[in-house]
Amino acid sequence: MAEQFDAIVVGAGPSGNAAAYTLAKAGLKVLQIERGEYPGSKNVQGAILYAQALEQIIPDFRDDAPLERHIIEQRMWMLDEASFVGTHYRSDDYNKPPYNRYTIIRAQFDKWFSSKVREAGALLICETTVEYLIMDGHRVRGVHCDRMGGDVFADVVILADGVNSTLARKAGFHGELSSKNVALAVKEILFLPEETIQARFNIKEDEGVVIELMGTVTEGMVGTGFLYTNKDSLTIGVGCMLGDFTSNPKKTTPYQLLEKLKRHPSVAPLIEGGEMKEYCAHLIPEGGFNAVPKIYGAGWMIVGDSGGFVNAAHREGSNLAMTTGRLAAETVIAAKAAGKPMNERTLAAYKDALDESFVMKDLKKYRRLPEALESSPQFFTTYPELVNRAAQTLFTVDGVDKMTKQRDVLGSFRSARSLRGLLGDAIKLWRATR
Amino acid sequence: MSEAPKPAARPAGRAGRNTELSEALKAYKGVWVFIEHDRGHVNPVSWELMGEGRKLADKLQVDLAGVLMGGPDEPLDAFSKEAYAYGADRCYFVRDPVLKGYRNEPFTKGLTDLVNKHQPEIMLLGATTMGRDLAGSVATTLGTGLTADCTELNIDGRALAATRPTFGGSLLCTIMTLAYRPQMATIRPRVMQMPRRDDTRQGDAVEMALGLIETDIVTKLIEFIPDANRNTVNLAYADVIVTGGKGLKMADNFKLIWDLARVLGAEVGGTRPVVQAGWLPADRQVGQTGKTVRPKLYIAAGVSGAIQHRVGMEASDVIVAINTDSNAPIFDFAHYGIVGNAMQVLPVLTEAFRSHLDKRIRKVA
Amino acid sequence: MHIVVCIKQVPDSAQIRVHPVTNTIMRQGVPAIVNPYDLFALEEALRLKDRFGGRVTMLCMGPPQAEEALRKCISFGATDAILVTDRAFAGADTLATSYALAAAIRKIGQEQVVDLVFTGKQTIDGDTAQVGPGVAKRLGMNLLTYVSRIAEVDEDARRLKVERRAEGGVQVLDSTLPSLITMLEGTNEMRFASMDDMLRAARFPVRRWNKEDAGIEDVARIGLKGSPTVVSKVFGPTPRSVKADMQVVADSSVNDVTLNLLQKLFTAHPAIEEELVQRLSA
């Protein structure tokens, strides 16, 4: 006798956990199905936790969630081959609880989040893959899993199955993932003693620093790097659009980019002596607003990476994942309470909620950015070089008068990009981010 | 079955546990080695332990004894002569028809009775299927401490300090049995060196009756089926070994290891990850849970040198390591290192060996 | 038939991955799993249950998170699961562990007589293979270690026949119930749990026993207090005093590097050169 649930959540990552937890807490009968050996085994993230998103789900998460450091300083670096120009923001306000952002280690965090989901009453099974959705015409009735007797039914199936979701594709809800809309990122976790990290980054116990990097290190490909401080380790990574990797004539691999980044004279001293203990790679959906597929239908909804909910411009993904998971769950809870069927009309409330929230508002704001960047490699090559050289010219005291220096700098910009080009770039950037 | 004498009142030790040796247990003296034999031959591990036992006995200035248990028609006397040649001062004998062929029940009784009567302070057994089966039962019966798979034995004060890998093999730890006797330890074959043999040495013999008859014993040994003449991989005793690790990336690349091994007349070994990936059968695994080897020449390609592997081969006379990572732990204990891609280096190395050795052979011929 | 299967939850040191570029081994964030050797014991027990009917009760001594390991065993078809967990068990060596497990099995036996106890050959974190023999001794059960095959079981006559791996061959042993069997690896293939099994396991109320529930009579014999072996120190391996003679392929050609190696090796170790010449000319 196949079982019937109120909701089935496919995937135990941040969006799936957010959905399952919210549903279970409201007393609904929830089954969560994860294909990995344990929650988090298939998840990868730079590892920043955005507290606000989680607070909406588990208000007292700080009591027992495994958190590394709370972030008090953000550094943004523009690199060329041997130098960088950076902007830092550090504030002691960030030391006033409740803290706004934390670095986390995904393996531990997901395990904790999942334990909360089970405490809330959801049933979790792992090492089980949903092979396809059980449909009745257009309506999703349940899922079919790769185990004997693997049909399970529910009023609604929430797909939280990640960037490479095949279920929605198989069911025809959206098309193939395009290499234009996805980035391939690699990261390493390097172990260093707590005191060393604190000394190098000028932080105290529990305080953390985030460094976002971009520049010539990605060889003109659209991408960024990052360096985060965990308690006794550093996370360093870099990622570029998958299409760029394939069309790059140099055929540089992500690992090679990461090695290059690690050897950069401004980065190497920060990671020196670090013992590499963890290495992983993952795809990140970065198509933005225009790549978000249909996210609900009769008996189904999509949350998290599976729906492309990543704000690449701001490196935000897990907060969107958790928020979409929560909003989807809330839609279901409201529908159940009102005795409404889980059809397209009812579930449209999910999209409405998303549109009202920062999720779609932010994605909409940056919808033109992917294309703008794709067609402008100069942002990743020429400008970092110009900016760095300009800084060097202006900061080097060598007897040359300041007027000459100023003219040299302005001249270098003009000759590299021409006045028209400069103007065009500025307009492009403004258009893409307004 | 006789009971081990219980220690007297327990003084508070670390964390409330007993770390003081009672007067009764202080009287336990002597180092014993359980001599494992089967169908007319002694398992060489027993002699390796005899050599190690001799060192311990000398440090403690006590006698070293071998324990021989078997059927009345088994060549136990001949075995004891070997035992004396390898350093034993004495042998304890328990002869009985029910001891022909190993079974847990009679052997546990015999060994436990011997221990209770003659009270050794240290007892060593080989970490074989027999040794581990017996050691666990005996240690539990005597209520004493047993340390398994030791890689090093020392004397600390008057007590045995047994070292073995821990934390999944990334570190070593030294374990002691402070308040109980005998201190028991099992050691894998080939971890200790084979000692020198001195056939002029003699020793004395002590007999003890088993006190069990066949009907007392529940488990019957119906028959013994020897292994079919398999292609015996003699890794543990090989003098030249070439080992491949996960750094070779693909099963196909292992061909390069076999090629080099052929030129050197060497045995082929692998690390645990390689065996688990199915690139090599389990009997070729070198390491903590595989075989321990002591070759004259050990060449490791694509092997990181993690301690689980290290403890299986670090006694090699000469170690050559090839790895792309100059920080790989293997370079900490290898004699010669090449930082490079094994897939590149191995074929060239094979050819270099072949042409050099060919030239030498032609000169000789 | 009532079978008890003892398991341990261990860190998965086998989930070792090698970095694709540096070839270093990575062990961070390694999850906890059921000791792989125990699964062969469990599968064998489940096969006997399939044949003879009855119950398979899982038993594990461990911290609270070991419940996951027991739950996994339920998903394969075990009937019941008991986690013996108590601060007092912490720090137990094999002697103290076998004391605790034996007490728990006696308690389980009070609910229904235990015919067989299964354990795995050894754990991947301790590797001692001592607990199985220890439990058998304490319960007065026949000990059958390294069993490669259970040839016959006669429930009515309370007899069984097994094949046991020994050096150079296989022993065929005939014994009685109750017995404790430590199962050799590779002797069977674990079944694949059905959806119903998975759901049952997800809902299963794993029983938790503290030291009183487990029938521990003498608390001085459990945990750290009951452990005769003491870890006196933990340390990293000592690097060799003389560093390796290193060459880097990137600096010179592979040819130069290998020729250099041979020259140094044979100059310093002429005996090895002789050995190799002998082998090649043989």
PDB file of C-alpha atoms in Angstrom, chain B residues 96-304:
ATOM      1  CA  ASP B  96      46.585 -33.418  24.785  1.00  0.00           C
ATOM      2  CA  PRO B  97      44.685 -35.086  21.972  1.00  0.00           C
ATOM      3  CA  VAL B  98      41.982 -32.432  22.161  1.00  0.00           C
ATOM      4  CA  LEU B  99      44.587 -29.807  21.311  1.00  0.00           C
ATOM      5  CA  LYS B 100      45.265 -31.289  17.897  1.00  0.00           C
ATOM      6  CA  GLY B 101      43.969 -28.615  15.531  1.00  0.00           C
ATOM      7  CA  TYR B 102      43.054 -25.238  16.948  1.00  0.00           C
ATOM      8  CA  ARG B 103      39.794 -24.742  18.819  1.00  0.00           C
ATOM      9  CA  ASN B 104      38.978 -21.810  21.051  1.00  0.00           C
ATOM     10  CA  GLU B 105      37.717 -23.679  24.088  1.00  0.00           C
ATOM     11  CA  PRO B 106      40.582 -26.050  24.940  1.00  0.00           C
ATOM     12  CA  PHE B 107      43.287 -23.593  23.934  1.00  0.00           C
ATOM     13  CA  THR B 108      41.764 -20.839  26.051  1.00  0.00           C
ATOM     14  CA  LYS B 109      41.599 -23.133  29.052  1.00  0.00           C
ATOM     15  CA  GLY B 110      45.122 -24.405  28.583  1.00  0.00           C
ATOM     16  CA  LEU B 111      46.690 -21.000  28.143  1.00  0.00           C
ATOM     17  CA  THR B 112      44.690 -19.419  30.955  1.00  0.00           C
ATOM     18  CA  ASP B 113      45.637 -22.250  33.360  1.00  0.00           C
ATOM     19  CA  LEU B 114      49.291 -21.871  32.408  1.00  0.00           C
ATOM     20  CA  VAL B 115      49.150 -18.149  33.039  1.00  0.00           C
ATOM     21  CA  ASN B 116      47.469 -18.552  36.394  1.00  0.00           C
ATOM     22  CA  LYS B 117      50.007 -21.159  37.472  1.00  0.00           C
ATOM     23  CA  HIS B 118      53.204 -19.596  36.213  1.00  0.00           C
ATOM     24  CA  GLN B 119      52.274 -15.937  36.154  1.00  0.00           C
ATOM     25  CA  PRO B 120      54.097 -14.151  33.312  1.00  0.00           C
ATOM     26  CA  GLU B 121      54.081 -10.362  33.280  1.00  0.00           C
ATOM     27  CA  ILE B 122      53.974 -10.076  29.471  1.00  0.00           C
ATOM     28  CA  MET B 123      52.412 -12.341  26.861  1.00  0.00           C
ATOM     29  CA  LEU B 124      52.793 -11.895  23.126  1.00  0.00           C
ATOM     30  CA  LEU B 125      50.777 -13.556  20.352  1.00  0.00           C
ATOM     31  CA  GLY B 126      50.831 -13.192  16.582  1.00  0.00           C
ATOM     32  CA  ALA B 127      47.911 -11.219  15.150  1.00  0.00           C
ATOM     33  CA  THR B 128      46.711 -14.103  13.022  1.00  0.00           C
ATOM     34  CA  THR B 129      43.229 -15.617  12.956  1.00  0.00           C
ATOM     35  CA  MET B 130      44.332 -18.056  15.655  1.00  0.00           C
ATOM     36  CA  GLY B 131      46.172 -15.488  17.698  1.00  0.00           C
ATOM     37  CA  ARG B 132      43.349 -12.992  17.712  1.00  0.00           C
ATOM     38  CA  ASP B 133      40.719 -15.602  18.455  1.00  0.00           C
ATOM     39  CA  LEU B 134      42.758 -16.891  21.395  1.00  0.00           C
ATOM     40  CA  ALA B 135      44.065 -13.587  22.745  1.00  0.00           C
ATOM     41  CA  GLY B 136      40.622 -12.019  23.073  1.00  0.00           C
ATOM     42  CA  SER B 137      39.221 -15.002  24.958  1.00  0.00           C
ATOM     43  CA  VAL B 138      42.214 -15.320  27.255  1.00  0.00           C
ATOM     44  CA  ALA B 139      42.397 -11.610  28.045  1.00  0.00           C
ATOM     45  CA  THR B 140      38.713 -11.546  28.927  1.00  0.00           C
ATOM     46  CA  THR B 141      38.994 -14.649  31.109  1.00  0.00           C
ATOM     47  CA  LEU B 142      41.949 -13.158  32.958  1.00  0.00           C
ATOM     48  CA  GLY B 143      40.337  -9.710  33.051  1.00  0.00           C
ATOM     49  CA  THR B 144      43.503  -8.084  31.773  1.00  0.00           C
ATOM     50  CA  GLY B 145      44.539  -5.628  29.092  1.00  0.00           C
ATOM     51  CA  LEU B 146      45.183  -6.598  25.485  1.00  0.00           C
ATOM     52  CA  THR B 147      46.639  -4.286  22.843  1.00  0.00           C
ATOM     53  CA  ALA B 148      46.241  -5.362  19.223  1.00  0.00           C
ATOM     54  CA  ASP B 149      48.381  -4.909  16.128  1.00  0.00           C
ATOM     55  CA  CYS B 150      51.303  -3.236  17.848  1.00  0.00           C
ATOM     56  CA  THR B 151      54.047  -1.793  15.706  1.00  0.00           C
ATOM     57  CA  GLU B 152      56.528  -1.240  18.510  1.00  0.00           C
ATOM     58  CA  LEU B 153      57.120  -2.652  21.993  1.00  0.00           C
ATOM     59  CA  ASN B 154      59.205  -1.000  24.689  1.00  0.00           C
ATOM     60  CA  ILE B 155      59.723  -1.174  28.395  1.00  0.00           C
ATOM     61  CA  ASP B 156      58.748   1.905  30.400  1.00  0.00           C
ATOM     62  CA  GLY B 157      59.899   1.537  33.969  1.00  0.00           C
ATOM     63  CA  ARG B 158      58.965  -2.059  34.473  1.00  0.00           C
ATOM     64  CA  ALA B 159      55.878  -2.001  32.296  1.00  0.00           C
ATOM     65  CA  LEU B 160      55.191  -2.775  28.659  1.00  0.00           C
ATOM     66  CA  ALA B 161      54.611   0.231  26.406  1.00  0.00           C
ATOM     67  CA  ALA B 162      52.858  -0.931  23.258  1.00  0.00           C
ATOM     68  CA  THR B 163      52.616   1.439  20.326  1.00  0.00           C
ATOM     69  CA  ARG B 164      50.056   1.186  17.555  1.00  0.00           C
ATOM     70  CA  PRO B 165      48.374   3.462  14.998  1.00  0.00           C
ATOM     71  CA  THR B 166      45.191   5.268  16.084  1.00  0.00           C
ATOM     72  CA  PHE B 167      42.607   7.836  14.902  1.00  0.00           C
ATOM     73  CA  GLY B 168      42.002   5.943  11.719  1.00  0.00           C
ATOM     74  CA  GLY B 169      45.747   5.600  11.301  1.00  0.00           C
ATOM     75  CA  SER B 170      46.791   9.240  11.207  1.00  0.00           C
ATOM     76  CA  LEU B 171      48.596   9.152  14.535  1.00  0.00           C
ATOM     77  CA  LEU B 172      50.365   6.700  16.802  1.00  0.00           C
ATOM     78  CA  CYS B 173      49.503   5.971  20.397  1.00  0.00           C
ATOM     79  CA  THR B 174      51.276   4.161  23.190  1.00  0.00           C
ATOM     80  CA  ILE B 175      49.123   1.948  25.364  1.00  0.00           C
ATOM     81  CA  MET B 176      49.950   0.439  28.725  1.00  0.00           C
ATOM     82  CA  THR B 177      48.228  -1.982  31.026  1.00  0.00           C
ATOM     83  CA  LEU B 178      49.196  -0.537  34.358  1.00  0.00           C
ATOM     84  CA  ALA B 179      47.203  -2.406  36.961  1.00  0.00           C
ATOM     85  CA  TYR B 180      46.619  -5.841  35.509  1.00  0.00           C
ATOM     86  CA  ARG B 181      48.729  -8.844  34.538  1.00  0.00           C
ATOM     87  CA  PRO B 182      49.765 -10.299  32.222  1.00  0.00           C
ATOM     88  CA  GLN B 183      50.125  -7.408  29.794  1.00  0.00           C
ATOM     89  CA  MET B 184      49.015  -8.924  26.519  1.00  0.00           C
ATOM     90  CA  ALA B 185      49.799  -7.780  23.004  1.00  0.00           C
ATOM     91  CA  THR B 186      49.301  -9.092  19.480  1.00  0.00           C
ATOM     92  CA  ILE B 187      51.672  -8.226  16.671  1.00  0.00           C
ATOM     93  CA  ARG B 188      51.222  -8.740  12.945  1.00  0.00           C
ATOM     94  CA  PRO B 189      53.550 -10.938  10.925  1.00  0.00           C
ATOM     95  CA  ARG B 190      56.629  -9.162   9.536  1.00  0.00           C
ATOM     96  CA  VAL B 191      56.329  -6.138  11.793  1.00  0.00           C
ATOM     97  CA  MET B 192      59.223  -7.425  13.896  1.00  0.00           C
ATOM     98  CA  GLN B 193      62.419  -8.688  12.435  1.00  0.00           C
ATOM     99  CA  MET B 194      63.282 -12.345  12.302  1.00  0.00           C
ATOM    100  CA  PRO B 195      65.920 -12.850  15.019  1.00  0.00           C
ATOM    101  CA  ARG B 196      69.282 -14.569  14.644  1.00  0.00           C
ATOM    102  CA  ARG B 197      69.240 -18.276  15.193  1.00  0.00           C
ATOM    103  CA  ASP B 198      71.696 -19.888  17.621  1.00  0.00           C
ATOM    104  CA  ASP B 199      71.341 -23.659  17.604  1.00  0.00           C
ATOM    105  CA  THR B 200      73.740 -24.043  20.513  1.00  0.00           C
ATOM    106  CA  ARG B 201      71.248 -22.469  22.861  1.00  0.00           C
ATOM    107  CA  GLN B 202      69.295 -24.703  25.202  1.00  0.00           C
ATOM    108  CA  GLY B 203      66.406 -24.298  27.574  1.00  0.00           C
ATOM    109  CA  ASP B 204      64.301 -26.173  30.035  1.00  0.00           C
ATOM    110  CA  ALA B 205      60.841 -27.625  29.677  1.00  0.00           C
ATOM    111  CA  VAL B 206      57.804 -27.475  31.919  1.00  0.00           C
ATOM    112  CA  GLU B 207      54.795 -29.682  31.328  1.00  0.00           C
ATOM    113  CA  MET B 208      51.211 -29.075  32.363  1.00  0.00           C
ATOM    114  CA  ALA B 209      48.140 -31.192  31.927  1.00  0.00           C
ATOM    115  CA  LEU B 210      45.152 -29.732  30.179  1.00  0.00           C
ATOM    116  CA  GLY B 211      42.463 -31.289  32.306  1.00  0.00           C
ATOM    117  CA  LEU B 212      39.816 -31.490  29.585  1.00  0.00           C
ATOM    118  CA  ILE B 213      38.435 -34.440  27.721  1.00  0.00           C
ATOM    119  CA  GLU B 214      36.832 -34.425  24.312  1.00  0.00           C
ATOM    120  CA  THR B 215      33.317 -34.804  25.672  1.00  0.00           C
ATOM    121  CA  ASP B 216      33.862 -31.648  27.743  1.00  0.00           C
ATOM    122  CA  ILE B 217      34.366 -29.653  24.584  1.00  0.00           C
ATOM    123  CA  VAL B 218      31.315 -28.503  22.703  1.00  0.00           C
ATOM    124  CA  THR B 219      32.785 -27.410  19.366  1.00  0.00           C
ATOM    125  CA  LYS B 220      34.110 -30.235  17.216  1.00  0.00           C
ATOM    126  CA  LEU B 221      36.687 -29.843  14.463  1.00  0.00           C
ATOM    127  CA  ILE B 222      35.224 -31.913  11.692  1.00  0.00           C
ATOM    128  CA  GLU B 223      37.853 -31.357   9.043  1.00  0.00           C
ATOM    129  CA  PHE B 224      40.407 -28.975   7.650  1.00  0.00           C
ATOM    130  CA  ILE B 225      40.236 -28.019   3.983  1.00  0.00           C
ATOM    131  CA  PRO B 226      43.605 -26.666   2.829  1.00  0.00           C
ATOM    132  CA  ASP B 227      43.499 -23.837   0.305  1.00  0.00           C
ATOM    133  CA  ALA B 228      43.847 -25.011  -3.282  1.00  0.00           C
ATOM    134  CA  ASN B 229      47.236 -24.377  -4.838  1.00  0.00           C
ATOM    135  CA  ARG B 230      46.573 -20.727  -5.471  1.00  0.00           C
ATOM    136  CA  ASN B 231      49.001 -18.381  -7.151  1.00  0.00           C
ATOM    137  CA  THR B 232      50.635 -17.521  -3.866  1.00  0.00           C
ATOM    138  CA  VAL B 233      51.379 -13.857  -3.635  1.00  0.00           C
ATOM    139  CA  ASN B 234      54.405 -13.805  -1.407  1.00  0.00           C
ATOM    140  CA  LEU B 235      54.299 -10.102  -0.659  1.00  0.00           C
ATOM    141  CA  ALA B 236      55.232 -10.348   3.007  1.00  0.00           C
ATOM    142  CA  TYR B 237      58.584 -11.982   2.212  1.00  0.00           C
ATOM    143  CA  ALA B 238      59.391 -10.238  -1.081  1.00  0.00           C
ATOM    144  CA  ASP B 239      62.749  -8.508  -1.352  1.00  0.00           C
ATOM    145  CA  VAL B 240      61.756  -6.024  -4.045  1.00  0.00           C
ATOM    146  CA  ILE B 241      58.319  -4.445  -4.150  1.00  0.00           C
ATOM    147  CA  VAL B 242      56.726  -1.848  -6.399  1.00  0.00           C
ATOM    148  CA  THR B 243      53.576  -0.281  -4.991  1.00  0.00           C
ATOM    149  CA  GLY B 244      50.996   1.947  -6.618  1.00  0.00           C
ATOM    150  CA  GLY B 245      48.601   4.314  -4.890  1.00  0.00           C
ATOM    151  CA  LYS B 246      45.508   6.327  -5.773  1.00  0.00           C
ATOM    152  CA  GLY B 247      47.763   8.985  -7.273  1.00  0.00           C
ATOM    153  CA  LEU B 248      47.886   6.829 -10.374  1.00  0.00           C
ATOM    154  CA  LYS B 249      44.344   8.084 -10.988  1.00  0.00           C
ATOM    155  CA  MET B 250      43.067   5.163 -13.054  1.00  0.00           C
ATOM    156  CA  ALA B 251      43.141   1.379 -12.921  1.00  0.00           C
ATOM    157  CA  ASP B 252      44.697   1.298 -16.392  1.00  0.00           C
ATOM    158  CA  ASN B 253      47.735   3.199 -15.189  1.00  0.00           C
ATOM    159  CA  PHE B 254      48.575   0.336 -12.877  1.00  0.00           C
ATOM    160  CA  LYS B 255      50.050  -1.362 -15.922  1.00  0.00           C
ATOM    161  CA  LEU B 256      53.044   0.926 -15.436  1.00  0.00           C
ATOM    162  CA  ILE B 257      53.581  -0.572 -11.978  1.00  0.00           C
ATOM    163  CA  TRP B 258      53.422  -4.113 -13.338  1.00  0.00           C
ATOM    164  CA  ASP B 259      55.900  -3.181 -16.086  1.00  0.00           C
ATOM    165  CA  LEU B 260      58.448  -1.862 -13.607  1.00  0.00           C
ATOM    166  CA  ALA B 261      57.899  -4.847 -11.317  1.00  0.00           C
ATOM    167  CA  ARG B 262      58.608  -7.219 -14.179  1.00  0.00           C
ATOM    168  CA  VAL B 263      61.947  -5.603 -14.950  1.00  0.00           C
ATOM    169  CA  LEU B 264      62.940  -5.665 -11.267  1.00  0.00           C
ATOM    170  CA  GLY B 265      61.615  -9.163 -10.591  1.00  0.00           C
ATOM    171  CA  ALA B 266      59.500  -7.481  -7.945  1.00  0.00           C
ATOM    172  CA  GLU B 267      56.159  -8.181  -6.309  1.00  0.00           C
ATOM    173  CA  VAL B 268      53.378  -5.684  -6.871  1.00  0.00           C
ATOM    174  CA  GLY B 269      51.611  -4.057  -3.943  1.00  0.00           C
ATOM    175  CA  GLY B 270      48.912  -1.452  -3.446  1.00  0.00           C
ATOM    176  CA  THR B 271      47.523   0.877  -0.829  1.00  0.00           C
ATOM    177  CA  ARG B 272      44.148   0.348   0.828  1.00  0.00           C
ATOM    178  CA  PRO B 273      42.283   2.869  -1.382  1.00  0.00           C
ATOM    179  CA  VAL B 274      43.600   1.081  -4.467  1.00  0.00           C
ATOM    180  CA  VAL B 275      42.421  -2.300  -3.189  1.00  0.00           C
ATOM    181  CA  GLN B 276      39.056  -0.880  -2.212  1.00  0.00           C
ATOM    182  CA  ALA B 277      38.679   0.574  -5.689  1.00  0.00           C
ATOM    183  CA  GLY B 278      39.205  -2.937  -7.012  1.00  0.00           C
ATOM    184  CA  TRP B 279      42.429  -2.206  -8.901  1.00  0.00           C
ATOM    185  CA  LEU B 280      44.242  -4.968  -6.973  1.00  0.00           C
ATOM    186  CA  PRO B 281      43.120  -8.002  -4.977  1.00  0.00           C
ATOM    187  CA  ALA B 282      43.150  -7.690  -1.191  1.00  0.00           C
ATOM    188  CA  ASP B 283      46.147  -9.967  -0.713  1.00  0.00           C
ATOM    189  CA  ARG B 284      48.324  -7.308  -2.343  1.00  0.00           C
ATOM    190  CA  GLN B 285      47.433  -4.593   0.140  1.00  0.00           C
ATOM    191  CA  VAL B 286      50.401  -3.182   2.030  1.00  0.00           C
ATOM    192  CA  GLY B 287      49.655  -1.353   5.222  1.00  0.00           C
ATOM    193  CA  GLN B 288      48.198  -1.417   8.685  1.00  0.00           C
ATOM    194  CA  THR B 289      45.295  -3.651   7.744  1.00  0.00           C
ATOM    195  CA  GLY B 290      47.090  -5.342   4.877  1.00  0.00           C
ATOM    196  CA  LYS B 291      50.506  -6.905   4.823  1.00  0.00           C
ATOM    197  CA  THR B 292      53.627  -5.670   6.535  1.00  0.00           C
ATOM    198  CA  VAL B 293      56.672  -5.938   4.301  1.00  0.00           C
ATOM    199  CA  ARG B 294      60.425  -5.595   4.813  1.00  0.00           C
ATOM    200  CA  PRO B 295      61.976  -5.625   1.330  1.00  0.00           C
ATOM    201  CA  LYS B 296      65.438  -4.469   0.372  1.00  0.00           C
ATOM    202  CA  LEU B 297      63.956  -2.071  -2.172  1.00  0.00           C
ATOM    203  CA  TYR B 298      60.496  -0.493  -2.048  1.00  0.00           C
ATOM    204  CA  ILE B 299      59.325   1.791  -4.831  1.00  0.00           C
ATOM    205  CA  ALA B 300      56.091   3.695  -4.227  1.00  0.00           C
ATOM    206  CA  ALA B 301      54.392   5.645  -7.017  1.00  0.00           C
ATOM    207  CA  GLY B 302      51.354   7.850  -6.478  1.00  0.00           C
ATOM    208  CA  VAL B 303      51.358   6.965  -2.781  1.00  0.00           C
ATOM    209  CA  SER B 304      50.904   9.795  -0.310  1.00  0.00           C
TER     210      SER B 304
END
